[in-house]
mmCIF file of C-alpha atoms and ligand atoms in Angstrom:
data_model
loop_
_atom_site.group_PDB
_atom_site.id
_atom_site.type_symbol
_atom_site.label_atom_id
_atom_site.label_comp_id
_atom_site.label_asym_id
_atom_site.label_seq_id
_atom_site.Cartn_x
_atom_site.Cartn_y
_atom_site.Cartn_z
ATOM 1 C CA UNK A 1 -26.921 10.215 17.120
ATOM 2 C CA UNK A 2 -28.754 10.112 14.055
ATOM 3 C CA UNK A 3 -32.662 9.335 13.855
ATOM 4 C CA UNK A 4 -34.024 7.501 10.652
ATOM 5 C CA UNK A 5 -37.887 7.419 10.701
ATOM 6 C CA UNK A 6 -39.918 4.351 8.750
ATOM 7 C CA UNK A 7 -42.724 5.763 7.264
ATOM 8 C CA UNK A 8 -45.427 2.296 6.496
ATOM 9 C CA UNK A 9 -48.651 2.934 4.413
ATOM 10 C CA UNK A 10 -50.884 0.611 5.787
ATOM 11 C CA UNK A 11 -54.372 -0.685 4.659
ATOM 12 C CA UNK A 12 -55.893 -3.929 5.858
ATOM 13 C CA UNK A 13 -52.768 -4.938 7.357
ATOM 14 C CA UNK A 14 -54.239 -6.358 10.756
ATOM 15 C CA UNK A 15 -52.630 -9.789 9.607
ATOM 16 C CA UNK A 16 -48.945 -8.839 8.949
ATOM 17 C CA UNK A 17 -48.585 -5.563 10.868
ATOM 18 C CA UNK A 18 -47.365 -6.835 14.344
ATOM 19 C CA UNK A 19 -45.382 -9.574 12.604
ATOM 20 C CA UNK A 20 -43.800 -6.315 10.442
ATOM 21 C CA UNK A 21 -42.685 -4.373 13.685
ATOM 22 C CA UNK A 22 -41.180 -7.825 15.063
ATOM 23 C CA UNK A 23 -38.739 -8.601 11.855
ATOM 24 C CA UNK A 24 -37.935 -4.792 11.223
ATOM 25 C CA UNK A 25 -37.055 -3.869 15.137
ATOM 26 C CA UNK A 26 -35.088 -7.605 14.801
ATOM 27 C CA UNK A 27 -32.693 -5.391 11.927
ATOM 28 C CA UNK A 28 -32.927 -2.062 13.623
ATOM 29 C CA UNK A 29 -31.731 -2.993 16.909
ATOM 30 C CA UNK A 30 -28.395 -4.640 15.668
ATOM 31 C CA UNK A 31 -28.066 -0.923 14.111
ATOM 32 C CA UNK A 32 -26.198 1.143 17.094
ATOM 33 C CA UNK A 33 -25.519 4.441 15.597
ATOM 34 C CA UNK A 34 -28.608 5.466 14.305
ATOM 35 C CA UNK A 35 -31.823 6.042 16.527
ATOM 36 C CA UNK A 36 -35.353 4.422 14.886
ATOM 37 C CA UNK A 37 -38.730 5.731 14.808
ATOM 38 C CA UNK A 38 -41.604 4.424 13.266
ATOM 39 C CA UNK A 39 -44.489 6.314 11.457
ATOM 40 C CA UNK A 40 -47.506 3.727 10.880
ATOM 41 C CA UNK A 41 -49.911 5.422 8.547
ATOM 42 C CA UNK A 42 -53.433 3.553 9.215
ATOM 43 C CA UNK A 43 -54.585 4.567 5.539
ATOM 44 C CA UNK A 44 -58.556 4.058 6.397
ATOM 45 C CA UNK A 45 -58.061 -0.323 6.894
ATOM 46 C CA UNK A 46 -61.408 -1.445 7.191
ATOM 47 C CA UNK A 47 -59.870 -4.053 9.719
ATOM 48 C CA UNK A 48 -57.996 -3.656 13.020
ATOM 49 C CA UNK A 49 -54.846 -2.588 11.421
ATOM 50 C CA UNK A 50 -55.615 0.701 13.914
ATOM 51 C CA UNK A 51 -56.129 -1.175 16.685
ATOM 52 C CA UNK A 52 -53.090 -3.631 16.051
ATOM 53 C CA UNK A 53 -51.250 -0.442 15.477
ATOM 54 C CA UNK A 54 -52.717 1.537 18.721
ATOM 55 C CA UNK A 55 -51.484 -2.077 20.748
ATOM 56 C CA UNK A 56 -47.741 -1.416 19.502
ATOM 57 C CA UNK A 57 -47.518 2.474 19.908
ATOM 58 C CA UNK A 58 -48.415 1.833 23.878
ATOM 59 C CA UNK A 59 -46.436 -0.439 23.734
ATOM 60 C CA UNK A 60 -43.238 0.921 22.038
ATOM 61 C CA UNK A 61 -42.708 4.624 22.854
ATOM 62 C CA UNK A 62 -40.560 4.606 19.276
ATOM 63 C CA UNK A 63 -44.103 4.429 17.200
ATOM 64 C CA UNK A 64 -46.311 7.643 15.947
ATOM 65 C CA UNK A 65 -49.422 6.794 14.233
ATOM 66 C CA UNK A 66 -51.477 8.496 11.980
ATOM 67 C CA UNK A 67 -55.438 7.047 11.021
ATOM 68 C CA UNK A 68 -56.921 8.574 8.382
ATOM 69 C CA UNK A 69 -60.967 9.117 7.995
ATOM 70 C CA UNK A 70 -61.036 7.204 4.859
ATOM 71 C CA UNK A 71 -58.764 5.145 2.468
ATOM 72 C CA UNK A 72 -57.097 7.974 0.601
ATOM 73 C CA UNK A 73 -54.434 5.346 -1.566
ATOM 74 C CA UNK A 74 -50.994 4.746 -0.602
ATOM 75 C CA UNK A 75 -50.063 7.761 -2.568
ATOM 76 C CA UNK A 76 -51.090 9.704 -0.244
ATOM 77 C CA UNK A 77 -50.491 8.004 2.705
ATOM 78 C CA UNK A 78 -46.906 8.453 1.884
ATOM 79 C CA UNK A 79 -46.812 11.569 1.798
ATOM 80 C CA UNK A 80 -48.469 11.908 5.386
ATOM 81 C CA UNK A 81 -45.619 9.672 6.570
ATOM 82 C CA UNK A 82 -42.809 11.919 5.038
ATOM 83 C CA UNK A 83 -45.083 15.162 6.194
ATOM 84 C CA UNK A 84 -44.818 13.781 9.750
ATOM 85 C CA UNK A 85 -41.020 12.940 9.730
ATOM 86 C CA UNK A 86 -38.881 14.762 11.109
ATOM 87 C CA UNK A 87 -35.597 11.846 11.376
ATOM 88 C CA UNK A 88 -32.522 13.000 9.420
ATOM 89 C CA UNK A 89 -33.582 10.246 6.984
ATOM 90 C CA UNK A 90 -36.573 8.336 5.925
ATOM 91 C CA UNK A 91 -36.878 5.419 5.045
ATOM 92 C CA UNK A 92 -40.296 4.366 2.970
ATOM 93 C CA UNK A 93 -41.665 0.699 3.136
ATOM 94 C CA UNK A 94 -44.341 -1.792 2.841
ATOM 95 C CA UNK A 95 -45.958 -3.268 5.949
ATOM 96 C CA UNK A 96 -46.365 -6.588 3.931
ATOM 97 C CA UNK A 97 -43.122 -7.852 4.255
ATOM 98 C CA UNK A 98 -42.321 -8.168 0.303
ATOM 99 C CA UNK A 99 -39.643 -5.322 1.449
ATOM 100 C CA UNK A 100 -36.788 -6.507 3.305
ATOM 101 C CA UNK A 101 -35.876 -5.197 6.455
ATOM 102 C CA UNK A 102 -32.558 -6.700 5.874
ATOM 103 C CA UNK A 103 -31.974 -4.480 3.577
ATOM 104 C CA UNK A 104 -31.576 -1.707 5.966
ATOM 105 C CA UNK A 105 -27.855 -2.144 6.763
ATOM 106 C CA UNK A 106 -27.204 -2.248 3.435
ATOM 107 C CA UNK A 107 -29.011 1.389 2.270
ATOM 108 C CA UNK A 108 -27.289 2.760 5.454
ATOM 109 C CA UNK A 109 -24.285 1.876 3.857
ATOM 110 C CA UNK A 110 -25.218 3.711 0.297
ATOM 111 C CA UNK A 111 -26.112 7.001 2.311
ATOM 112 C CA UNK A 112 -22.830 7.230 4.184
ATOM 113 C CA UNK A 113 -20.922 6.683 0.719
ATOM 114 C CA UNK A 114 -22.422 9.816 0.536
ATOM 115 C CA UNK A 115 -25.723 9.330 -2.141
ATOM 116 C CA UNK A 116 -28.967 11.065 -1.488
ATOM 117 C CA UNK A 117 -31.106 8.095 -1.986
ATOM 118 C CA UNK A 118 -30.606 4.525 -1.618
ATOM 119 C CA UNK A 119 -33.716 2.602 -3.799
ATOM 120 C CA UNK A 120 -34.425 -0.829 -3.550
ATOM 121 C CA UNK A 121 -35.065 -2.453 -7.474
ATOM 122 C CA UNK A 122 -36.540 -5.757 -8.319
ATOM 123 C CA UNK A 123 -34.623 -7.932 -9.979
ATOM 124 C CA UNK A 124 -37.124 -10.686 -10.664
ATOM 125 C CA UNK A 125 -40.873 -10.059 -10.621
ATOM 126 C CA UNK A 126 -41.438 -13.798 -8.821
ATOM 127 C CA UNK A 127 -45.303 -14.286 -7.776
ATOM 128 C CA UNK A 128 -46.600 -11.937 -10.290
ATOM 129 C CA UNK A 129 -48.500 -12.990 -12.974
ATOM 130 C CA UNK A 130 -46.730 -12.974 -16.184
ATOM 131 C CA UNK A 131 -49.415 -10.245 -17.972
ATOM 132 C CA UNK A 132 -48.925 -8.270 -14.960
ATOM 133 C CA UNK A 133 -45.672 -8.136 -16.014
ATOM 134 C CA UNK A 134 -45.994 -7.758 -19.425
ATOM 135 C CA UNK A 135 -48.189 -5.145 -19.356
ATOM 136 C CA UNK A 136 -45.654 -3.543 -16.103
ATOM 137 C CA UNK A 137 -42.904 -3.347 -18.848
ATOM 138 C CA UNK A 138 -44.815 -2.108 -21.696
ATOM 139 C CA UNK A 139 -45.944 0.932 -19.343
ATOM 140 C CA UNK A 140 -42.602 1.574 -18.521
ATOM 141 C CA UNK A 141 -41.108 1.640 -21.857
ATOM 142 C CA UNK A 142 -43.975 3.676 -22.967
ATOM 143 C CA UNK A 143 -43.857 6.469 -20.131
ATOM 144 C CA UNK A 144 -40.254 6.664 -20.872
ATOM 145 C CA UNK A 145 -40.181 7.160 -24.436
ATOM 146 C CA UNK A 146 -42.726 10.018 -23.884
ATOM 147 C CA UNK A 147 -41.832 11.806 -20.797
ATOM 148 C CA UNK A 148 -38.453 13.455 -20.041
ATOM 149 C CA UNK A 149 -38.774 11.862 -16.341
ATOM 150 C CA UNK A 150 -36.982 8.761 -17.043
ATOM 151 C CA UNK A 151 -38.494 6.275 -14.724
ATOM 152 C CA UNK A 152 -36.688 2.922 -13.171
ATOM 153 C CA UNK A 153 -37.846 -0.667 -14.496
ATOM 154 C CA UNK A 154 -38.058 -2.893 -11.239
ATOM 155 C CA UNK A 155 -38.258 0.424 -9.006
ATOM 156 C CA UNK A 156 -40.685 0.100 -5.613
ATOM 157 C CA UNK A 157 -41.409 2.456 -3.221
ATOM 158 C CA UNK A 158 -38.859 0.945 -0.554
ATOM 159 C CA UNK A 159 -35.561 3.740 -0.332
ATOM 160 C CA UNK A 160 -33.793 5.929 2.605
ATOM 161 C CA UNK A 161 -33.821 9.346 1.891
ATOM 162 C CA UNK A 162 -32.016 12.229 3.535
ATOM 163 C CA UNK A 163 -33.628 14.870 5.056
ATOM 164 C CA UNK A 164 -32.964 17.003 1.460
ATOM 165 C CA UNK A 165 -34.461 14.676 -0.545
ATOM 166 C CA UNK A 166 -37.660 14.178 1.900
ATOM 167 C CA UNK A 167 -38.186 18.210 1.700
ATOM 168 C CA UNK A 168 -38.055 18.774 -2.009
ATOM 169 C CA UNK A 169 -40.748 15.729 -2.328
ATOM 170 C CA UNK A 170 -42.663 17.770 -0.497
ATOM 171 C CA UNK A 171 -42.220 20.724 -1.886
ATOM 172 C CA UNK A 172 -44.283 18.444 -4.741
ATOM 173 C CA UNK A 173 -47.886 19.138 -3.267
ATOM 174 C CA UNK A 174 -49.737 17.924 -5.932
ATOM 175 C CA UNK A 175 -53.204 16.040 -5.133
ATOM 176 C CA UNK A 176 -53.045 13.589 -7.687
ATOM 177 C CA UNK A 177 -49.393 11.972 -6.530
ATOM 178 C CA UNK A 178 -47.608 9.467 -8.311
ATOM 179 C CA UNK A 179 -44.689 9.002 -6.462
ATOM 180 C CA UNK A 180 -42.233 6.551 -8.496
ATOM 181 C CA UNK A 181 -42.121 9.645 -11.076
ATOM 182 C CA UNK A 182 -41.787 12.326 -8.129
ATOM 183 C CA UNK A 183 -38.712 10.468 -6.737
ATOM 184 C CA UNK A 184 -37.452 10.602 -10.187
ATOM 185 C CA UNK A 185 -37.800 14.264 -10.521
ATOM 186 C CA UNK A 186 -36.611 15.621 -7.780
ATOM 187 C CA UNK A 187 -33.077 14.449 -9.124
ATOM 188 C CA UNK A 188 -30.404 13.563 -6.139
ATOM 189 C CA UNK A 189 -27.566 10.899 -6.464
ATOM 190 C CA UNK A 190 -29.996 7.383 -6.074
ATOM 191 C CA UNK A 191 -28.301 4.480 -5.445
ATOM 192 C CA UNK A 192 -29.897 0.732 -7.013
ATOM 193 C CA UNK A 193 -29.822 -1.882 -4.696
ATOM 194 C CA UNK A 194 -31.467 -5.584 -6.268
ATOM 195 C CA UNK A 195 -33.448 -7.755 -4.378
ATOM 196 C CA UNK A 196 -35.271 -11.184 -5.442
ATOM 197 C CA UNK A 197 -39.169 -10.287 -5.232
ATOM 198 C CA UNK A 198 -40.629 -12.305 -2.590
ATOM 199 C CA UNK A 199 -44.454 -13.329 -2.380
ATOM 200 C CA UNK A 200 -46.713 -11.507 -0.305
ATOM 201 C CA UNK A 201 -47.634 -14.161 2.809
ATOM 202 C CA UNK A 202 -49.727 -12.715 4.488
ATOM 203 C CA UNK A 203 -52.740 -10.433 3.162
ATOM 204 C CA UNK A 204 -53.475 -9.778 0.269
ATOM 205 C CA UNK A 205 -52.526 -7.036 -2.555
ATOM 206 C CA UNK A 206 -54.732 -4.340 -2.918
ATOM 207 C CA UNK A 207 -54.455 -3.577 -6.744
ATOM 208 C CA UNK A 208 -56.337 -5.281 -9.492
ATOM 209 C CA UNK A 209 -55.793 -5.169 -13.878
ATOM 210 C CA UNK A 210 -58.390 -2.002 -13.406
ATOM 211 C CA UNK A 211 -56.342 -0.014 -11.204
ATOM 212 C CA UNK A 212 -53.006 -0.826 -12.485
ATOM 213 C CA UNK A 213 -54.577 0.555 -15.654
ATOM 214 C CA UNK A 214 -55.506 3.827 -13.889
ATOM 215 C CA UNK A 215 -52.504 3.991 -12.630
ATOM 216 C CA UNK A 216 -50.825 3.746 -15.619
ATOM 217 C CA UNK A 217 -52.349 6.510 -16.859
ATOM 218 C CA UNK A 218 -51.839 8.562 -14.177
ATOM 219 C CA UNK A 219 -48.190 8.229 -14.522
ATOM 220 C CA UNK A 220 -48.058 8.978 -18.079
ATOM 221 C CA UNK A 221 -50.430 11.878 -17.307
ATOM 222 C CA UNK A 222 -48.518 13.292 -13.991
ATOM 223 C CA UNK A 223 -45.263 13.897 -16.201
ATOM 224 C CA UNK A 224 -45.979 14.014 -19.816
ATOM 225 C CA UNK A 225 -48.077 16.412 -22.023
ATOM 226 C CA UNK A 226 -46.738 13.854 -25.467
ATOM 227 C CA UNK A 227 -50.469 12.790 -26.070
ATOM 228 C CA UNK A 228 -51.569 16.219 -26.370
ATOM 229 C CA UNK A 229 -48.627 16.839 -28.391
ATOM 230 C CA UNK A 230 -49.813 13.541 -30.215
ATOM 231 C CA UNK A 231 -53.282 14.948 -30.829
ATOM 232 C CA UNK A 232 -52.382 18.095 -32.505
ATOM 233 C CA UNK A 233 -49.621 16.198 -34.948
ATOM 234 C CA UNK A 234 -52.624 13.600 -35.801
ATOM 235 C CA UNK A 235 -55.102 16.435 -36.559
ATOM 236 C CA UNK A 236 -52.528 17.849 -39.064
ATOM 237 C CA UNK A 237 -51.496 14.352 -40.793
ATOM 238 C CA UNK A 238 -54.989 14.102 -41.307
ATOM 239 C CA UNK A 239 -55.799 17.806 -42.562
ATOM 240 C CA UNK A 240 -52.888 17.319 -44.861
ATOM 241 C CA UNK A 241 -54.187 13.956 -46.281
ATOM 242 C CA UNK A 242 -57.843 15.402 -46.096
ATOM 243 C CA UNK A 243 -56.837 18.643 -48.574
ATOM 244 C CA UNK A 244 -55.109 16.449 -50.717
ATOM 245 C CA UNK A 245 -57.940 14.370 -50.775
ATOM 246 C CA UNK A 246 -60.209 17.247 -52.013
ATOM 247 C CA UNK A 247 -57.872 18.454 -54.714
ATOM 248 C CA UNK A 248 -57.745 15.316 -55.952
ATOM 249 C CA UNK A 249 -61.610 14.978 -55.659
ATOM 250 C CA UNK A 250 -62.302 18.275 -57.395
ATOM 251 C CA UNK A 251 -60.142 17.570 -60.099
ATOM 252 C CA UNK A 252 -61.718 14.651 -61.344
ATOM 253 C CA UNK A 253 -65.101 15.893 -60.552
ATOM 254 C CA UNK A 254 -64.101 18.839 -62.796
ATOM 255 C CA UNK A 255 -62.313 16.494 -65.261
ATOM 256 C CA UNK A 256 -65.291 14.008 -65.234
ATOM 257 C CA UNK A 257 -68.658 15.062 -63.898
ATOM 258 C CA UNK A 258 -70.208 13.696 -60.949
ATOM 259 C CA UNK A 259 -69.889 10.549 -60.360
ATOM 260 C CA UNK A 260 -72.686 9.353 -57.861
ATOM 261 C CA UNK A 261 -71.391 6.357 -55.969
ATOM 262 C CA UNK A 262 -69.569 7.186 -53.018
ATOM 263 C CA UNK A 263 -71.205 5.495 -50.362
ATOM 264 C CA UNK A 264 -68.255 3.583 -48.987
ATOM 265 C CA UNK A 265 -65.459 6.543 -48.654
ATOM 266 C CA UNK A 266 -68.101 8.563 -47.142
ATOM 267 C CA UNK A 267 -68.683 6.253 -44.704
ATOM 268 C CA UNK A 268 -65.364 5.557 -44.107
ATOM 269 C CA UNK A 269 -64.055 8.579 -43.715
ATOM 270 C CA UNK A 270 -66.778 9.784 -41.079
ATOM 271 C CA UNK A 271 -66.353 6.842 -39.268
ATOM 272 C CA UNK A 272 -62.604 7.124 -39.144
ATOM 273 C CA UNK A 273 -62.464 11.063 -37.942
ATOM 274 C CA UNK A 274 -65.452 10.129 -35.952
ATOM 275 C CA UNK A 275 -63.229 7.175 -33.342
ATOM 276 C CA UNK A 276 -60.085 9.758 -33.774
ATOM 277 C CA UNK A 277 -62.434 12.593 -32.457
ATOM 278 C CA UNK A 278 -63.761 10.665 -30.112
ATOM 279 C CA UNK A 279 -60.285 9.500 -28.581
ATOM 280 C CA UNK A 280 -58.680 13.152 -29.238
ATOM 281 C CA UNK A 281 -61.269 14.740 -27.185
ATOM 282 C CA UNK A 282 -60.896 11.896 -24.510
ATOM 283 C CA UNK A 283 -56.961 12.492 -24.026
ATOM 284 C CA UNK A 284 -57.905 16.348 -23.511
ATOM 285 C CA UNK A 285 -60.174 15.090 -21.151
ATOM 286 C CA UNK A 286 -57.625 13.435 -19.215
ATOM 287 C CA UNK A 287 -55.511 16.206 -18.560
ATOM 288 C CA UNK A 288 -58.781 18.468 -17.963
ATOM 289 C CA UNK A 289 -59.795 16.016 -14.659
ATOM 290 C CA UNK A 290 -56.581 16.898 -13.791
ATOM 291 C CA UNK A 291 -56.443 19.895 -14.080
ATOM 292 C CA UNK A 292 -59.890 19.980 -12.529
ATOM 293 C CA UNK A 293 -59.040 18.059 -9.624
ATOM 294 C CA UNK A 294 -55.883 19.766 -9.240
ATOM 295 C CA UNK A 295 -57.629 22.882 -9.053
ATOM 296 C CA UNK A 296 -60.016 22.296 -6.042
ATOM 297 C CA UNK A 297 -57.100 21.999 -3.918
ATOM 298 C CA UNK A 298 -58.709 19.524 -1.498
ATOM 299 C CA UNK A 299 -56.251 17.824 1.222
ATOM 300 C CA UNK A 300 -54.199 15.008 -0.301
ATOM 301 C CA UNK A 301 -55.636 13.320 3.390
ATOM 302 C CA UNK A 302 -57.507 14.008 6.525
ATOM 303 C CA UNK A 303 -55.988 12.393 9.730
ATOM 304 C CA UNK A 304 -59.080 11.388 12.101
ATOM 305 C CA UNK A 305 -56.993 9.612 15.111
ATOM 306 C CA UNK A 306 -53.116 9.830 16.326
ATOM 307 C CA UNK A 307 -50.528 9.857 18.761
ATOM 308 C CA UNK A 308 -49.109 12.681 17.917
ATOM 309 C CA UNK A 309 -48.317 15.268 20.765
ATOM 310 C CA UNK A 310 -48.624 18.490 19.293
ATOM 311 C CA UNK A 311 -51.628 17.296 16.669
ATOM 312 C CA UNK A 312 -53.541 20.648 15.730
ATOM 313 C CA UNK A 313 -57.170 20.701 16.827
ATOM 314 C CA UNK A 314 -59.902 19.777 14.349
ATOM 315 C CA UNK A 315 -57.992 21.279 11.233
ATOM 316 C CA UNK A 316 -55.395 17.743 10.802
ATOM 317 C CA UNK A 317 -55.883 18.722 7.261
ATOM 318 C CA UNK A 318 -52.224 18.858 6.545
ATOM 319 C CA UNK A 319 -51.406 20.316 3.317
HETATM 320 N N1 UDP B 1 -51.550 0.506 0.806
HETATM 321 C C1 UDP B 1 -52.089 1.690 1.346
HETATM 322 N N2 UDP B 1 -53.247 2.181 0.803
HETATM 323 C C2 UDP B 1 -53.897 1.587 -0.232
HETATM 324 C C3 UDP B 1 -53.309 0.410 -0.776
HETATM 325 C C4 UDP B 1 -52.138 -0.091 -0.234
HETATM 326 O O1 UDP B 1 -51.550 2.264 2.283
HETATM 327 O O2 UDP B 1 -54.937 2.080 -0.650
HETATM 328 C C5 UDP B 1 -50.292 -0.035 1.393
HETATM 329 C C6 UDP B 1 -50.382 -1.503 1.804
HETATM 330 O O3 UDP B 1 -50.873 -1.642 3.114
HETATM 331 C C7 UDP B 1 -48.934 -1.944 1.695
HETATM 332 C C8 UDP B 1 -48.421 -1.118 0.526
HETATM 333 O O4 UDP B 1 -49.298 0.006 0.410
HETATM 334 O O5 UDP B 1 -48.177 -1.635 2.846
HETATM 335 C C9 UDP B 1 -48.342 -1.890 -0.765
HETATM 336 O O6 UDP B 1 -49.596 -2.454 -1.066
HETATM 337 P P1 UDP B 1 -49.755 -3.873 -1.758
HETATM 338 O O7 UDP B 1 -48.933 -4.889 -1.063
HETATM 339 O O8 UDP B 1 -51.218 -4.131 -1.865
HETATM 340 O O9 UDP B 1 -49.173 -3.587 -3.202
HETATM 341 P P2 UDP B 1 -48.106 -4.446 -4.030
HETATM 342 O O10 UDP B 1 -47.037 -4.893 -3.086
HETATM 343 O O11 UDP B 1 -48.871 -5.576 -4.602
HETATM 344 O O12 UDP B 1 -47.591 -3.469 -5.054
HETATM 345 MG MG1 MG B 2 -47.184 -5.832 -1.423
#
């Protein structure tokens, strides 16, 4: 028989989590050919999701746990679910509910017509606030005009993966993750399955404008060097404009004397290479914390408690 394992980031989930187990093992069990397993990733909750989750794992023999020593970001958490699976596919989703455990059946389906991936894609973006949105599809259409990695309006973290799929991801063992763009890259047949966006119930979402922005950038940053690319074409628009600037400067300076006033393009013009300066030098920077961060090779997370059998002594470092 063939084991699927459901990897679930969870942070500050005490509310929904049990609820979670109850509606998904309601699916799974109608599902006879395949064998379930469940990988709860406590991603450092501040709450009892740990202890909600400790209460299920003794109770159901099919759940592994995994609590890390801080909040390390979904991102990450992720990838210590897919790290610890070992099914023949995976299957990634939210412990909120706003992915469909109904759903199942039908991504089953996709993987035995024979794709590598079977991705669940928004087709409304209900209960969201409309410059959420907004802003949602400008980043899209902005990331894909500049990076090659093409990446899926509507696309959330909820797909089955096969066992190929899961090991190339991880062959990705970059710190700063940004997974929609890593799914996209790794290539493999996907197939899109729409759902209607419900509202989160129970809970409450963990991202704000501030680190949707972030994560904006990230995503741009993770798989696109175009704003360095734009930096270097801006510094030679402006060198051109700047030398014909000074032949046309000398020549009536030649032509006509001095002429004194001046005050104005002056100030203009170092205020104007001063903010593009300023920003050029801040896009290099960008890519410099990354490379900076990338660089330390620290642990994309650091497991403190688990039920795991075989869990390695004090180094749970995984990398
Ligand atoms: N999550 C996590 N670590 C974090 C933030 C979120 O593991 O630092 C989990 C969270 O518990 C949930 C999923 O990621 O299962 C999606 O989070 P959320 O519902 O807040 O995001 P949204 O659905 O609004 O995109
Ligand atoms: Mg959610």
């Amino acid at each position: 028989m063939k084991t699927i394992d459901l990897v679930v980031p969870c942070y500050n989930e005490e509310e929904v989590l049990s609820v979670f187990y109850e509606e998904t093992s309601k699916v799974v069990n109608q599902i006879s050919n395949y064998q379930f397993h469940y990988i709860l990733v406590d991603d450092g909750s501040r709450d009892k999701t740990l202890t909600v989750m400790q209460e299920l794992a003794s109770r159901h023999s099919e759940i592994t746990y995994l609590s890390f020593s801080r909040n390390f970001g979904k991102e990450s958490a992720m990838y210590a679910g897919l790290k610890h699976s070992i099914g023949d596919y995976v299957i990634v989703m939210d412990a909120d509910l706003q992915h469909p455990p109904t759903m199942i059946p039908d991504m089953i389906q996709g993987i035995e017509e024979g794709y590598d991936c079977v991705a669940a894609r928004r087709s409304n973006r209900n209960g969201e606030s409309p410059i959420r949105s907004f802003f949602s599809r400008q980043f899209y259409k902005l990331s894909n005009h500049m990076s090659d990695v093409k990446m899926a309006y509507g696309a959330v973290d909820f797909r089955m993966m096969t066992r190929q799929m899961v090991d190339s991801i991880l062959e990705l063992s970059e710190v700063q993750r940004f997974s929609k763009g890593i799914f996209m890259w790794v290539g493999y047949n996907t197939k899109w399955i729409p759902y209607e966006n419900v509202e989160r119930t129970l809970g409450t979402t963990k991202w704000n404008f501030w680190s949707l922005f972030k994560y904006a950038v990230d995503g741009i940053t993770s798989f696109s060097v175009a704003p360095l690319h734009m930096v270097s074409g801006m510094g030679f628009i402006i060198s051109i404009i700047a030398f014909i600037y000074i032949i046309v400067t000398l020549i009536q300076t030649l032509c006509f004397g001095i002429a004194v006033p001046g005050y104005v393009t002056t100030l203009c013009a170092v205020l104007f290479l001063g903010g593009i300066i300023e920003f050029s030098i801040g896009i290099l920077g960008e890519y410099i914390s990354r490379i900076y961060m990338e660089t330390k090779d620290r642990p994309i997370y650091i497991i403190k408690t688990s039920n795991l059998k075989e869990i390695k002594k004090s180094s749970e470092q995984d990398k």
